């Protein structure tokens, strides 16, 4: 079975006042039985078997995504508002999350939160937030309760006076402001530029 799509070489932008509108019956003009002469500037009709793959001549015009270079510098997504997420106070989340932008936890999370590959994100655990699991992010700020690994790699960790942190903290830079800290601290050396 073949489908034929006819593309008219010219389309009027404005309809004359006497021309039927879309609400009128039979408003679509009939397709002429023979196609007009080909115009080299306009796409032409193409016969394609229905349910078959695209013809090889058309496959070259398909845009292809370029693969990301894993050695490329990560994108700093700590302030991207479009990718911002929040778990509100009173909400409970069970499972693992991959973060592509800033994340704020005011509820309770039982699971791991990890920044996506090639992105640097920030995670804030507010005063009402509770996390039982690992957090891997470039910037981590804790004002609530965490139990697990806080891993910022060569990034920064801030532990505020209302924070209660249990587990392991990996950091490049750390700031502790009177937090209840019952954790092992492990400093990560900053990356050397070549």
PDB file of N, CA and C in Angstrom, residues 36 65 68 74 77 79 91 95 109 116-117 120 136 144 156 161 163 190-191:
ATOM      1  N   UNK A  36       0.980  20.149 -10.561  1.00  0.00           N
ATOM      2  CA  UNK A  36       1.523  21.233 -11.355  1.00  0.00           C
ATOM      3  C   UNK A  36       2.990  20.966 -11.662  1.00  0.00           C
ATOM      4  N   UNK A  65      21.750  13.985  16.961  1.00  0.00           N
ATOM      5  CA  UNK A  65      22.301  14.562  18.183  1.00  0.00           C
ATOM      6  C   UNK A  65      23.772  14.203  18.280  1.00  0.00           C
ATOM      7  N   UNK A  68      27.863  13.674  23.833  1.00  0.00           N
ATOM      8  CA  UNK A  68      28.597  14.557  24.729  1.00  0.00           C
ATOM      9  C   UNK A  68      29.962  13.971  25.007  1.00  0.00           C
ATOM     10  N   UNK A  74      31.822  19.957  33.521  1.00  0.00           N
ATOM     11  CA  UNK A  74      30.416  19.844  33.888  1.00  0.00           C
ATOM     12  C   UNK A  74      29.722  21.201  33.865  1.00  0.00           C
ATOM     13  N   UNK A  77      24.737  23.836  37.229  1.00  0.00           N
ATOM     14  CA  UNK A  77      23.284  23.988  37.233  1.00  0.00           C
ATOM     15  C   UNK A  77      22.774  24.370  38.616  1.00  0.00           C
ATOM     16  N   UNK A  79      22.090  27.211  39.832  1.00  0.00           N
ATOM     17  CA  UNK A  79      21.135  28.318  39.863  1.00  0.00           C
ATOM     18  C   UNK A  79      20.124  28.282  38.726  1.00  0.00           C
ATOM     19  N   UNK A  91       5.606  16.247  52.783  1.00  0.00           N
ATOM     20  CA  UNK A  91       5.670  15.228  51.733  1.00  0.00           C
ATOM     21  C   UNK A  91       6.742  14.198  52.076  1.00  0.00           C
ATOM     22  N   UNK A  95      12.708   6.442  47.363  1.00  0.00           N
ATOM     23  CA  UNK A  95      13.311   6.070  46.084  1.00  0.00           C
ATOM     24  C   UNK A  95      14.550   6.894  45.817  1.00  0.00           C
ATOM     25  N   UNK A 109      12.909  12.312  52.787  1.00  0.00           N
ATOM     26  CA  UNK A 109      13.384  11.482  51.683  1.00  0.00           C
ATOM     27  C   UNK A 109      14.046  10.235  52.258  1.00  0.00           C
ATOM     28  N   UNK A 116      23.135  14.450  38.044  1.00  0.00           N
ATOM     29  CA  UNK A 116      23.300  13.796  36.749  1.00  0.00           C
ATOM     30  C   UNK A 116      24.731  13.982  36.248  1.00  0.00           C
ATOM     31  N   UNK A 117      25.158  13.105  35.361  1.00  0.00           N
ATOM     32  CA  UNK A 117      26.493  13.210  34.781  1.00  0.00           C
ATOM     33  C   UNK A 117      26.622  14.508  33.996  1.00  0.00           C
ATOM     34  N   UNK A 120      26.545  20.071  37.612  1.00  0.00           N
ATOM     35  CA  UNK A 120      26.834  20.343  39.013  1.00  0.00           C
ATOM     36  C   UNK A 120      25.600  20.989  39.617  1.00  0.00           C
ATOM     37  N   UNK A 136      24.685  13.202  46.679  1.00  0.00           N
ATOM     38  CA  UNK A 136      25.872  13.511  45.889  1.00  0.00           C
ATOM     39  C   UNK A 136      25.553  14.740  45.058  1.00  0.00           C
ATOM     40  N   UNK A 144      18.579  20.733  58.276  1.00  0.00           N
ATOM     41  CA  UNK A 144      17.726  19.723  58.898  1.00  0.00           C
ATOM     42  C   UNK A 144      18.525  18.518  59.318  1.00  0.00           C
ATOM     43  N   UNK A 156      31.480  22.058  47.908  1.00  0.00           N
ATOM     44  CA  UNK A 156      31.371  22.603  49.256  1.00  0.00           C
ATOM     45  C   UNK A 156      30.172  22.072  50.016  1.00  0.00           C
ATOM     46  N   UNK A 161      23.584  25.681  62.163  1.00  0.00           N
ATOM     47  CA  UNK A 161      23.425  25.381  63.581  1.00  0.00           C
ATOM     48  C   UNK A 161      22.227  24.491  63.884  1.00  0.00           C
ATOM     49  N   UNK A 163      21.384  21.924  62.045  1.00  0.00           N
ATOM     50  CA  UNK A 163      21.605  20.653  61.348  1.00  0.00           C
ATOM     51  C   UNK A 163      21.987  19.540  62.310  1.00  0.00           C
ATOM     52  N   UNK A 190      41.281  19.236  45.731  1.00  0.00           N
ATOM     53  CA  UNK A 190      40.734  19.856  44.513  1.00  0.00           C
ATOM     54  C   UNK A 190      41.410  19.297  43.274  1.00  0.00           C
ATOM     55  N   UNK A 191      40.666  19.280  42.166  1.00  0.00           N
ATOM     56  CA  UNK A 191      41.224  18.776  40.896  1.00  0.00           C
ATOM     57  C   UNK A 191      42.290  19.718  40.392  1.00  0.00           C
TER      58      UNK A 191
END
